[in-house]
GROMACS .gro file of N, CA and C in nm:
model
  501
    1UNK      N    1  -3.618   3.061   0.253
    1UNK     CA    2  -3.758   3.033   0.232
    1UNK      C    3  -3.833   3.147   0.197
    2UNK      N    4  -3.813   3.264   0.269
    2UNK     CA    5  -3.879   3.389   0.231
    2UNK      C    6  -3.844   3.436   0.100
    3UNK      N    7  -3.713   3.415   0.057
    3UNK     CA    8  -3.669   3.469  -0.071
    3UNK      C    9  -3.750   3.393  -0.189
    4UNK      N   10  -3.762   3.265  -0.178
    4UNK     CA   11  -3.834   3.197  -0.280
    4UNK      C   12  -3.968   3.243  -0.283
    5UNK      N   13  -4.046   3.258  -0.178
    5UNK     CA   14  -4.186   3.304  -0.157
    5UNK      C   15  -4.208   3.437  -0.218
    6UNK      N   16  -4.115   3.525  -0.191
    6UNK     CA   17  -4.131   3.669  -0.240
    6UNK      C   18  -4.103   3.668  -0.385
    7UNK      N   19  -3.993   3.606  -0.445
    7UNK     CA   20  -3.952   3.605  -0.577
    7UNK      C   21  -4.049   3.538  -0.660
    8UNK      N   22  -4.103   3.426  -0.629
    8UNK     CA   23  -4.181   3.343  -0.713
    8UNK      C   24  -4.328   3.343  -0.695
    9UNK      N   25  -4.354   3.419  -0.585
    9UNK     CA   26  -4.506   3.424  -0.543
    9UNK      C   27  -4.566   3.281  -0.510
   10UNK      N   28  -4.500   3.199  -0.438
   10UNK     CA   29  -4.544   3.077  -0.399
   10UNK      C   30  -4.596   3.085  -0.257
   11UNK      N   31  -4.689   2.979  -0.220
   11UNK     CA   32  -4.726   2.977  -0.086
   11UNK      C   33  -4.619   2.941   0.023
   12UNK      N   34  -4.650   2.956   0.143
   12UNK     CA   35  -4.560   2.937   0.254
   12UNK      C   36  -4.531   2.784   0.259
   13UNK      N   37  -4.640   2.699   0.244
   13UNK     CA   38  -4.621   2.555   0.255
   13UNK      C   39  -4.520   2.505   0.145
   14UNK      N   40  -4.532   2.551   0.020
   14UNK     CA   41  -4.456   2.526  -0.093
   14UNK      C   42  -4.310   2.566  -0.062
   15UNK      N   43  -4.285   2.687  -0.009
   15UNK     CA   44  -4.166   2.732   0.028
   15UNK      C   45  -4.099   2.637   0.129
   16UNK      N   46  -4.168   2.598   0.234
   16UNK     CA   47  -4.120   2.504   0.336
   16UNK      C   48  -4.076   2.365   0.262
   17UNK      N   49  -4.156   2.310   0.178
   17UNK     CA   50  -4.121   2.203   0.107
   17UNK      C   51  -3.999   2.205   0.030
   18UNK      N   52  -3.979   2.325  -0.042
   18UNK     CA   53  -3.865   2.354  -0.120
   18UNK      C   54  -3.734   2.358  -0.020
   19UNK      N   55  -3.754   2.423   0.098
   19UNK     CA   56  -3.642   2.443   0.205
   19UNK      C   57  -3.594   2.297   0.242
   20UNK      N   58  -3.702   2.215   0.269
   20UNK     CA   59  -3.670   2.084   0.324
   20UNK      C   60  -3.587   1.995   0.212
   21UNK      N   61  -3.632   2.012   0.079
   21UNK     CA   62  -3.579   1.929  -0.027
   21UNK      C   63  -3.432   1.982  -0.049
   22UNK      N   64  -3.408   2.107  -0.041
   22UNK     CA   65  -3.278   2.171  -0.049
   22UNK      C   66  -3.182   2.106   0.057
   23UNK      N   67  -3.237   2.094   0.179
   23UNK     CA   68  -3.147   2.044   0.289
   23UNK      C   69  -3.117   1.895   0.266
   24UNK      N   70  -3.212   1.812   0.219
   24UNK     CA   71  -3.188   1.663   0.193
   24UNK      C   72  -3.096   1.650   0.067
   25UNK      N   73  -3.121   1.721  -0.025
   25UNK     CA   74  -3.028   1.694  -0.156
   25UNK      C   75  -2.950   1.821  -0.175
   26UNK      N   76  -2.832   1.820  -0.121
   26UNK     CA   77  -2.731   1.936  -0.131
   26UNK      C   78  -2.687   1.954  -0.267
   27UNK      N   79  -2.680   2.070  -0.319
   27UNK     CA   80  -2.637   2.105  -0.460
   27UNK      C   81  -2.494   2.060  -0.483
   28UNK      N   82  -2.464   2.016  -0.590
   28UNK     CA   83  -2.329   1.953  -0.643
   28UNK      C   84  -2.260   2.069  -0.723
   29UNK      N   85  -2.302   2.087  -0.850
   29UNK     CA   86  -2.249   2.174  -0.937
   29UNK      C   87  -2.374   2.247  -1.013
   30UNK      N   88  -2.357   2.377  -1.022
   30UNK     CA   89  -2.452   2.453  -1.109
   30UNK      C   90  -2.589   2.405  -1.100
   31UNK      N   91  -2.643   2.391  -0.964
   31UNK     CA   92  -2.782   2.373  -0.950
   31UNK      C   93  -2.815   2.223  -0.963
   32UNK      N   94  -2.718   2.140  -0.990
   32UNK     CA   95  -2.759   1.993  -0.996
   32UNK      C   96  -2.768   1.939  -0.851
   33UNK      N   97  -2.849   1.829  -0.833
   33UNK     CA   98  -2.869   1.778  -0.706
   33UNK      C   99  -2.830   1.633  -0.698
   34UNK      N  100  -2.796   1.593  -0.580
   34UNK     CA  101  -2.757   1.441  -0.576
   34UNK      C  102  -2.881   1.364  -0.573
   35UNK      N  103  -2.888   1.248  -0.627
   35UNK     CA  104  -2.998   1.163  -0.648
   35UNK      C  105  -2.968   1.026  -0.587
   36UNK      N  106  -3.065   0.970  -0.526
   36UNK     CA  107  -3.044   0.827  -0.463
   36UNK      C  108  -3.025   0.726  -0.565
   37UNK      N  109  -3.076   0.748  -0.688
   37UNK     CA  110  -3.069   0.634  -0.777
   37UNK      C  111  -2.961   0.652  -0.884
   38UNK      N  112  -2.838   0.713  -0.843
   38UNK     CA  113  -2.726   0.740  -0.924
   38UNK      C  114  -2.657   0.590  -0.955
   39UNK      N  115  -2.600   0.588  -1.078
   39UNK     CA  116  -2.536   0.465  -1.115
   39UNK      C  117  -2.400   0.440  -1.039
   40UNK      N  118  -2.383   0.316  -1.025
   40UNK     CA  119  -2.244   0.287  -0.955
   40UNK      C  120  -2.139   0.302  -1.058
   41UNK      N  121  -2.028   0.359  -1.007
   41UNK     CA  122  -1.909   0.387  -1.105
   41UNK      C  123  -1.786   0.304  -1.060
   42UNK      N  124  -1.745   0.221  -1.155
   42UNK     CA  125  -1.619   0.147  -1.131
   42UNK      C  126  -1.493   0.206  -1.172
   43UNK      N  127  -1.400   0.229  -1.085
   43UNK     CA  128  -1.273   0.297  -1.100
   43UNK      C  129  -1.176   0.207  -1.183
   44UNK      N  130  -1.087   0.270  -1.246
   44UNK     CA  131  -0.988   0.186  -1.323
   44UNK      C  132  -0.909   0.082  -1.231
   45UNK      N  133  -0.876  -0.034  -1.282
   45UNK     CA  134  -0.818  -0.138  -1.206
   45UNK      C  135  -0.659  -0.111  -1.188
   46UNK      N  136  -0.610  -0.127  -1.066
   46UNK     CA  137  -0.472  -0.109  -1.050
   46UNK      C  138  -0.396  -0.235  -1.029
   47UNK      N  139  -0.274  -0.241  -1.079
   47UNK     CA  140  -0.192  -0.380  -1.061
   47UNK      C  141  -0.080  -0.334  -0.978
   48UNK      N  142  -0.049  -0.411  -0.885
   48UNK     CA  143   0.054  -0.379  -0.784
   48UNK      C  144   0.141  -0.506  -0.768
   49UNK      N  145   0.275  -0.492  -0.801
   49UNK     CA  146   0.358  -0.594  -0.780
   49UNK      C  147   0.427  -0.609  -0.651
   50UNK      N  148   0.417  -0.707  -0.575
   50UNK     CA  149   0.483  -0.702  -0.438
   50UNK      C  150   0.595  -0.800  -0.442
   51UNK      N  151   0.719  -0.763  -0.407
   51UNK     CA  152   0.837  -0.854  -0.409
   51UNK      C  153   0.854  -0.891  -0.264
   52UNK      N  154   0.872  -1.014  -0.236
   52UNK     CA  155   0.898  -1.064  -0.096
   52UNK      C  156   1.010  -1.145  -0.093
   53UNK      N  157   1.091  -1.142   0.013
   53UNK     CA  158   1.212  -1.242   0.029
   53UNK      C  159   1.185  -1.319   0.150
   54UNK      N  160   1.260  -1.423   0.163
   54UNK     CA  161   1.249  -1.514   0.275
   54UNK      C  162   1.319  -1.426   0.402
   55UNK      N  163   1.245  -1.429   0.509
   55UNK     CA  164   1.286  -1.344   0.628
   55UNK      C  165   1.339  -1.449   0.729
   56UNK      N  166   1.365  -1.568   0.699
   56UNK     CA  167   1.425  -1.658   0.791
   56UNK      C  168   1.559  -1.604   0.837
   57UNK      N  169   1.615  -1.657   0.941
   57UNK     CA  170   1.760  -1.614   0.980
   57UNK      C  171   1.840  -1.687   0.881
   58UNK      N  172   1.922  -1.613   0.818
   58UNK     CA  173   1.994  -1.664   0.698
   58UNK      C  174   2.146  -1.667   0.745
   59UNK      N  175   2.227  -1.698   0.633
   59UNK     CA  176   2.369  -1.696   0.640
   59UNK      C  177   2.422  -1.663   0.507
   60UNK      N  178   2.546  -1.631   0.491
   60UNK     CA  179   2.601  -1.590   0.356
   60UNK      C  180   2.591  -1.725   0.278
   61UNK      N  181   2.551  -1.697   0.157
   61UNK     CA  182   2.541  -1.824   0.068
   61UNK      C  183   2.663  -1.884   0.029
   62UNK      N  184   2.776  -1.801   0.027
   62UNK     CA  185   2.917  -1.835  -0.002
   62UNK      C  186   3.015  -1.782   0.090
   63UNK      N  187   3.125  -1.838   0.109
   63UNK     CA  188   3.216  -1.792   0.203
   63UNK      C  189   3.299  -1.675   0.138
   64UNK      N  190   3.381  -1.606   0.222
   64UNK     CA  191   3.463  -1.499   0.187
   64UNK      C  192   3.572  -1.552   0.072
   65UNK      N  193   3.607  -1.677   0.097
   65UNK     CA  194   3.710  -1.730   0.001
   65UNK      C  195   3.670  -1.813  -0.107
   66UNK      N  196   3.534  -1.810  -0.134
   66UNK     CA  197   3.471  -1.888  -0.236
   66UNK      C  198   3.467  -1.820  -0.359
   67UNK      N  199   3.574  -1.759  -0.402
   67UNK     CA  200   3.562  -1.679  -0.533
   67UNK      C  201   3.536  -1.772  -0.653
   68UNK      N  202   3.587  -1.896  -0.643
   68UNK     CA  203   3.557  -1.984  -0.768
   68UNK      C  204   3.419  -2.036  -0.774
   69UNK      N  205   3.340  -2.000  -0.670
   69UNK     CA  206   3.195  -2.040  -0.679
   69UNK      C  207   3.103  -1.964  -0.787
   70UNK      N  208   3.160  -1.848  -0.826
   70UNK     CA  209   3.104  -1.771  -0.923
   70UNK      C  210   3.216  -1.693  -1.008
   71UNK      N  211   3.261  -1.769  -1.117
   71UNK     CA  212   3.377  -1.722  -1.192
   71UNK      C  213   3.349  -1.584  -1.257
   72UNK      N  214   3.223  -1.559  -1.295
   72UNK     CA  215   3.188  -1.424  -1.369
   72UNK      C  216   3.231  -1.309  -1.252
   73UNK      N  217   3.182  -1.330  -1.140
   73UNK     CA  218   3.213  -1.219  -1.029
   73UNK      C  219   3.364  -1.222  -0.997
   74UNK      N  220   3.430  -1.326  -0.998
   74UNK     CA  221   3.575  -1.363  -0.962
   74UNK      C  222   3.647  -1.263  -1.074
   75UNK      N  223   3.614  -1.292  -1.202
   75UNK     CA  224   3.683  -1.235  -1.300
   75UNK      C  225   3.660  -1.087  -1.311
   76UNK      N  226   3.527  -1.053  -1.291
   76UNK     CA  227   3.503  -0.906  -1.288
   76UNK      C  228   3.569  -0.830  -1.180
   77UNK      N  229   3.579  -0.888  -1.057
   77UNK     CA  230   3.650  -0.836  -0.953
   77UNK      C  231   3.792  -0.825  -0.970
   78UNK      N  232   3.853  -0.917  -1.048
   78UNK     CA  233   4.001  -0.918  -1.082
   78UNK      C  234   4.034  -0.816  -1.192
   79UNK      N  235   3.945  -0.812  -1.294
   79UNK     CA  236   3.995  -0.728  -1.417
   79UNK      C  237   3.919  -0.595  -1.408
   80UNK      N  238   3.827  -0.585  -1.341
   80UNK     CA  239   3.748  -0.436  -1.338
   80UNK      C  240   3.678  -0.421  -1.192
   81UNK      N  241   3.758  -0.420  -1.097
   81UNK     CA  242   3.710  -0.413  -0.956
   81UNK      C  243   3.621  -0.302  -0.929
   82UNK      N  244   3.641  -0.172  -0.971
   82UNK     CA  245   3.557  -0.062  -0.949
   82UNK      C  246   3.422  -0.082  -1.022
   83UNK      N  247   3.415  -0.144  -1.138
   83UNK     CA  248   3.287  -0.173  -1.199
   83UNK      C  249   3.204  -0.269  -1.125
   84UNK      N  250   3.275  -0.367  -1.061
   84UNK     CA  251   3.192  -0.467  -0.979
   84UNK      C  252   3.145  -0.400  -0.853
   85UNK      N  253   3.226  -0.299  -0.796
   85UNK     CA  254   3.186  -0.244  -0.682
   85UNK      C  255   3.051  -0.153  -0.702
   86UNK      N  256   3.062  -0.084  -0.812
   86UNK     CA  257   2.941   0.001  -0.860
   86UNK      C  258   2.820  -0.097  -0.880
   87UNK      N  259   2.840  -0.193  -0.949
   87UNK     CA  260   2.729  -0.296  -0.978
   87UNK      C  261   2.670  -0.340  -0.841
   88UNK      N  262   2.746  -0.383  -0.749
   88UNK     CA  263   2.718  -0.430  -0.619
   88UNK      C  264   2.629  -0.324  -0.547
   89UNK      N  265   2.686  -0.198  -0.535
   89UNK     CA  266   2.602  -0.099  -0.474
   89UNK      C  267   2.469  -0.082  -0.535
   90UNK      N  268   2.468  -0.080  -0.658
   90UNK     CA  269   2.338  -0.060  -0.742
   90UNK      C  270   2.235  -0.169  -0.719
   91UNK      N  271   2.287  -0.296  -0.703
   91UNK     CA  272   2.216  -0.417  -0.680
   91UNK      C  273   2.139  -0.408  -0.541
   92UNK      N  274   2.211  -0.334  -0.451
   92UNK     CA  275   2.158  -0.320  -0.318
   92UNK      C  276   2.068  -0.200  -0.302
   93UNK      N  277   2.045  -0.134  -0.418
   93UNK     CA  278   1.962  -0.015  -0.405
   93UNK      C  279   2.033   0.115  -0.375
   94UNK      N  280   2.168   0.118  -0.379
   94UNK     CA  281   2.235   0.236  -0.342
   94UNK      C  282   2.276   0.313  -0.479
   95UNK      N  283   2.320   0.427  -0.466
   95UNK     CA  284   2.379   0.498  -0.578
   95UNK      C  285   2.508   0.424  -0.634
   96UNK      N  286   2.516   0.397  -0.754
   96UNK     CA  287   2.621   0.320  -0.801
   96UNK      C  288   2.767   0.392  -0.778
   97UNK      N  289   2.755   0.523  -0.747
   97UNK     CA  290   2.884   0.592  -0.729
   97UNK      C  291   2.933   0.586  -0.566
   98UNK      N  292   2.860   0.533  -0.491
   98UNK     CA  293   2.898   0.525  -0.339
   98UNK      C  294   3.028   0.474  -0.325
   99UNK      N  295   3.066   0.347  -0.387
   99UNK     CA  296   3.195   0.285  -0.362
   99UNK      C  297   3.312   0.384  -0.398
  100UNK      N  298   3.295   0.477  -0.483
  100UNK     CA  299   3.392   0.571  -0.513
  100UNK      C  300   3.434   0.664  -0.394
  101UNK      N  301   3.346   0.665  -0.300
  101UNK     CA  302   3.362   0.748  -0.174
  101UNK      C  303   3.416   0.660  -0.065
  102UNK      N  304   3.470   0.558  -0.092
  102UNK     CA  305   3.496   0.459   0.010
  102UNK      C  306   3.633   0.486   0.077
  103UNK      N  307   3.649   0.581   0.163
  103UNK     CA  308   3.759   0.610   0.242
  103UNK      C  309   3.764   0.536   0.374
  104UNK      N  310   3.879   0.468   0.399
  104UNK     CA  311   3.888   0.391   0.516
  104UNK      C  312   3.791   0.283   0.533
  105UNK      N  313   3.740   0.226   0.427
  105UNK     CA  314   3.643   0.120   0.418
  105UNK      C  315   3.499   0.145   0.484
  106UNK      N  316   3.472   0.278   0.506
  106UNK     CA  317   3.357   0.313   0.575
  106UNK      C  318   3.235   0.272   0.487
  107UNK      N  319   3.227   0.312   0.360
  107UNK     CA  320   3.118   0.274   0.273
  107UNK      C  321   3.101   0.128   0.245
  108UNK      N  322   3.217   0.058   0.249
  108UNK     CA  323   3.217  -0.087   0.235
  108UNK      C  324   3.151  -0.161   0.351
  109UNK      N  325   3.190  -0.113   0.476
  109UNK     CA  326   3.135  -0.162   0.596
  109UNK      C  327   2.982  -0.127   0.604
  110UNK      N  328   2.951  -0.015   0.565
  110UNK     CA  329   2.794   0.013   0.570
  110UNK      C  330   2.726  -0.071   0.468
  111UNK      N  331   2.784  -0.082   0.363
  111UNK     CA  332   2.698  -0.175   0.253
  111UNK      C  333   2.691  -0.312   0.307
  112UNK      N  334   2.801  -0.365   0.349
  112UNK     CA  335   2.810  -0.506   0.401
  112UNK      C  336   2.701  -0.528   0.518
  113UNK      N  337   2.697  -0.419   0.608
  113UNK     CA  338   2.610  -0.424   0.709
  113UNK      C  339   2.457  -0.411   0.664
  114UNK      N  340   2.444  -0.341   0.559
  114UNK     CA  341   2.305  -0.323   0.499
  114UNK      C  342   2.261  -0.445   0.429
  115UNK      N  343   2.348  -0.515   0.368
  115UNK     CA  344   2.326  -0.646   0.302
  115UNK      C  345   2.281  -0.757   0.408
  116UNK      N  346   2.361  -0.747   0.525
  116UNK     CA  347   2.324  -0.845   0.637
  116UNK      C  348   2.189  -0.817   0.694
  117UNK      N  349   2.164  -0.692   0.718
  117UNK     CA  350   2.037  -0.654   0.776
  117UNK      C  351   1.924  -0.685   0.687
  118UNK      N  352   1.929  -0.657   0.562
  118UNK     CA  353   1.822  -0.683   0.465
  118UNK      C  354   1.797  -0.824   0.456
  119UNK      N  355   1.899  -0.920   0.450
  119UNK     CA  356   1.872  -1.061   0.426
  119UNK      C  357   1.880  -1.140   0.571
  120UNK      N  358   1.884  -1.066   0.679
  120UNK     CA  359   1.874  -1.120   0.805
  120UNK      C  360   1.986  -1.216   0.828
  121UNK      N  361   2.111  -1.176   0.805
  121UNK     CA  362   2.224  -1.258   0.809
  121UNK      C  363   2.297  -1.219   0.944
  122UNK      N  364   2.325  -1.306   1.041
  122UNK     CA  365   2.391  -1.266   1.156
  122UNK      C  366   2.524  -1.220   1.148
  123UNK      N  367   2.572  -1.127   1.224
  123UNK     CA  368   2.703  -1.063   1.218
  123UNK      C  369   2.708  -0.937   1.305
  124UNK      N  370   2.823  -0.870   1.302
  124UNK     CA  371   2.835  -0.743   1.354
  124UNK      C  372   2.913  -0.643   1.265
  125UNK      N  373   2.896  -0.512   1.297
  125UNK     CA  374   2.979  -0.419   1.212
  125UNK      C  375   3.125  -0.435   1.231
  126UNK      N  376   3.169  -0.469   1.360
  126UNK     CA  377   3.307  -0.492   1.381
  126UNK      C  378   3.363  -0.607   1.300
  127UNK      N  379   3.288  -0.718   1.291
  127UNK     CA  380   3.322  -0.826   1.212
  127UNK      C  381   3.332  -0.786   1.060
  128UNK      N  382   3.233  -0.707   1.019
  128UNK     CA  383   3.229  -0.657   0.876
  128UNK      C  384   3.361  -0.575   0.847
  129UNK      N  385   3.395  -0.481   0.930
  129UNK     CA  386   3.507  -0.402   0.913
  129UNK      C  387   3.644  -0.484   0.913
  130UNK      N  388   3.642  -0.584   1.010
  130UNK     CA  389   3.770  -0.651   1.011
  130UNK      C  390   3.791  -0.736   0.894
  131UNK      N  391   3.687  -0.796   0.843
  131UNK     CA  392   3.696  -0.874   0.716
  131UNK      C  393   3.740  -0.783   0.597
  132UNK      N  394   3.691  -0.662   0.590
  132UNK     CA  395   3.722  -0.572   0.486
  132UNK      C  396   3.856  -0.536   0.491
  133UNK      N  397   3.912  -0.513   0.624
  133UNK     CA  398   4.048  -0.467   0.627
  133UNK      C  399   4.142  -0.576   0.591
  134UNK      N  400   4.104  -0.702   0.623
  134UNK     CA  401   4.204  -0.808   0.591
  134UNK      C  402   4.188  -0.866   0.459
  135UNK      N  403   4.073  -0.851   0.391
  135UNK     CA  404   4.058  -0.912   0.257
  135UNK      C  405   3.953  -0.843   0.177
  136UNK      N  406   3.974  -0.714   0.151
  136UNK     CA  407   3.896  -0.623   0.094
  136UNK      C  408   3.823  -0.678  -0.039
  137UNK      N  409   3.901  -0.727  -0.128
  137UNK     CA  410   3.855  -0.765  -0.265
  137UNK      C  411   3.765  -0.894  -0.248
  138UNK      N  412   3.817  -0.990  -0.162
  138UNK     CA  413   3.725  -1.102  -0.145
  138UNK      C  414   3.592  -1.075  -0.092
  139UNK      N  415   3.587  -0.988   0.010
  139UNK     CA  416   3.462  -0.943   0.079
  139UNK      C  417   3.374  -0.879  -0.023
  140UNK      N  418   3.411  -0.790  -0.102
  140UNK     CA  419   3.334  -0.738  -0.210
  140UNK      C  420   3.281  -0.840  -0.306
  141UNK      N  421   3.362  -0.936  -0.353
  141UNK     CA  422   3.333  -1.036  -0.440
  141UNK      C  423   3.207  -1.123  -0.369
  142UNK      N  424   3.222  -1.145  -0.231
  142UNK     CA  425   3.120  -1.219  -0.158
  142UNK      C  426   2.987  -1.136  -0.154
  143UNK      N  427   3.000  -1.005  -0.136
  143UNK     CA  428   2.875  -0.935  -0.135
  143UNK      C  429   2.808  -0.938  -0.265
  144UNK      N  430   2.878  -0.921  -0.375
  144UNK     CA  431   2.832  -0.933  -0.493
  144UNK      C  432   2.759  -1.060  -0.534
  145UNK      N  433   2.828  -1.164  -0.505
  145UNK     CA  434   2.781  -1.298  -0.524
  145UNK      C  435   2.642  -1.314  -0.440
  146UNK      N  436   2.640  -1.266  -0.315
  146UNK     CA  437   2.522  -1.281  -0.235
  146UNK      C  438   2.406  -1.217  -0.293
  147UNK      N  439   2.427  -1.096  -0.333
  147UNK     CA  440   2.320  -1.016  -0.403
  147UNK      C  441   2.270  -1.086  -0.534
  148UNK      N  442   2.367  -1.138  -0.612
  148UNK     CA  443   2.322  -1.204  -0.724
  148UNK      C  444   2.238  -1.337  -0.694
  149UNK      N  445   2.280  -1.408  -0.600
  149UNK     CA  446   2.201  -1.523  -0.557
  149UNK      C  447   2.078  -1.481  -0.499
  150UNK      N  448   2.066  -1.373  -0.414
  150UNK     CA  449   1.939  -1.341  -0.348
  150UNK      C  450   1.831  -1.283  -0.448
  151UNK      N  451   1.891  -1.224  -0.556
  151UNK     CA  452   1.799  -1.175  -0.653
  151UNK      C  453   1.730  -1.278  -0.732
  152UNK      N  454   1.804  -1.394  -0.764
  152UNK     CA  455   1.745  -1.497  -0.823
  152UNK      C  456   1.639  -1.573  -0.736
  153UNK      N  457   1.655  -1.560  -0.605
  153UNK     CA  458   1.553  -1.631  -0.508
  153UNK      C  459   1.426  -1.560  -0.478
  154UNK      N  460   1.416  -1.421  -0.496
  154UNK     CA  461   1.321  -1.346  -0.468
  154UNK      C  462   1.192  -1.393  -0.538
  155UNK      N  463   1.084  -1.394  -0.467
  155UNK     CA  464   0.960  -1.431  -0.524
  155UNK      C  465   0.875  -1.310  -0.542
  156UNK      N  466   0.807  -1.301  -0.644
  156UNK     CA  467   0.712  -1.188  -0.670
  156UNK      C  468   0.573  -1.238  -0.699
  157UNK      N  469   0.478  -1.165  -0.650
  157UNK     CA  470   0.326  -1.199  -0.669
  157UNK      C  471   0.263  -1.078  -0.708
  158UNK      N  472   0.154  -1.097  -0.789
  158UNK     CA  473   0.083  -0.971  -0.850
  158UNK      C  474  -0.056  -0.973  -0.773
  159UNK      N  475  -0.091  -0.853  -0.726
  159UNK     CA  476  -0.212  -0.829  -0.653
  159UNK      C  477  -0.287  -0.736  -0.741
  160UNK      N  478  -0.411  -0.761  -0.772
  160UNK     CA  479  -0.499  -0.687  -0.858
  160UNK      C  480  -0.609  -0.626  -0.765
  161UNK      N  481  -0.623  -0.504  -0.766
  161UNK     CA  482  -0.737  -0.439  -0.685
  161UNK      C  483  -0.818  -0.354  -0.762
  162UNK      N  484  -0.944  -0.348  -0.726
  162UNK     CA  485  -1.043  -0.253  -0.795
  162UNK      C  486  -1.116  -0.188  -0.685
  163UNK      N  487  -1.160  -0.071  -0.715
  163UNK     CA  488  -1.238   0.006  -0.614
  163UNK      C  489  -1.371   0.035  -0.686
  164UNK      N  490  -1.491   0.011  -0.606
  164UNK     CA  491  -1.620   0.049  -0.670
  164UNK      C  492  -1.674   0.160  -0.577
  165UNK      N  493  -1.711   0.261  -0.643
  165UNK     CA  494  -1.769   0.367  -0.577
  165UNK      C  495  -1.916   0.393  -0.617
  166UNK      N  496  -2.000   0.412  -0.517
  166UNK     CA  497  -2.145   0.451  -0.557
  166UNK      C  498  -2.175   0.583  -0.524
  167UNK      N  499  -2.244   0.671  -0.607
  167UNK     CA  500  -2.261   0.798  -0.562
  167UNK      C  501  -2.393   0.838  -0.543
   0.00000   0.00000   0.00000
């Protein structure tokens, strides 16, 4: 207050008014002040896609020995089993190279367990491991079929949001 008065030669009342105005309207950039009558600014619209799946208690869509239910998966499993394994892991959101690290069925058991948990299919890790030990190829074909079927069932909805800011 005193700096304004001494520099510009203004009265004490005028200096007090300037002090009060400076407290009410804080400076923003290079001496500019906030104003109560500023325009409303609308931000760009964002589009968000939400994918949902049915969270009911489920079951496997096909059995372990239902290889003929999907001949494409059956043939792929028979003629190029490692390719089908990589595709199945990728469909589940895993790195496609994970099946190549499948020593003692550990990765297979973890993948099957992950599929069961994601799609709310009852079962146990022990059951998964036993099935894989007894019928490795058929279980992989079942997992591949399941992921194909579930991908076709997913529903997606689009949510559009906009944000309005006033300044």
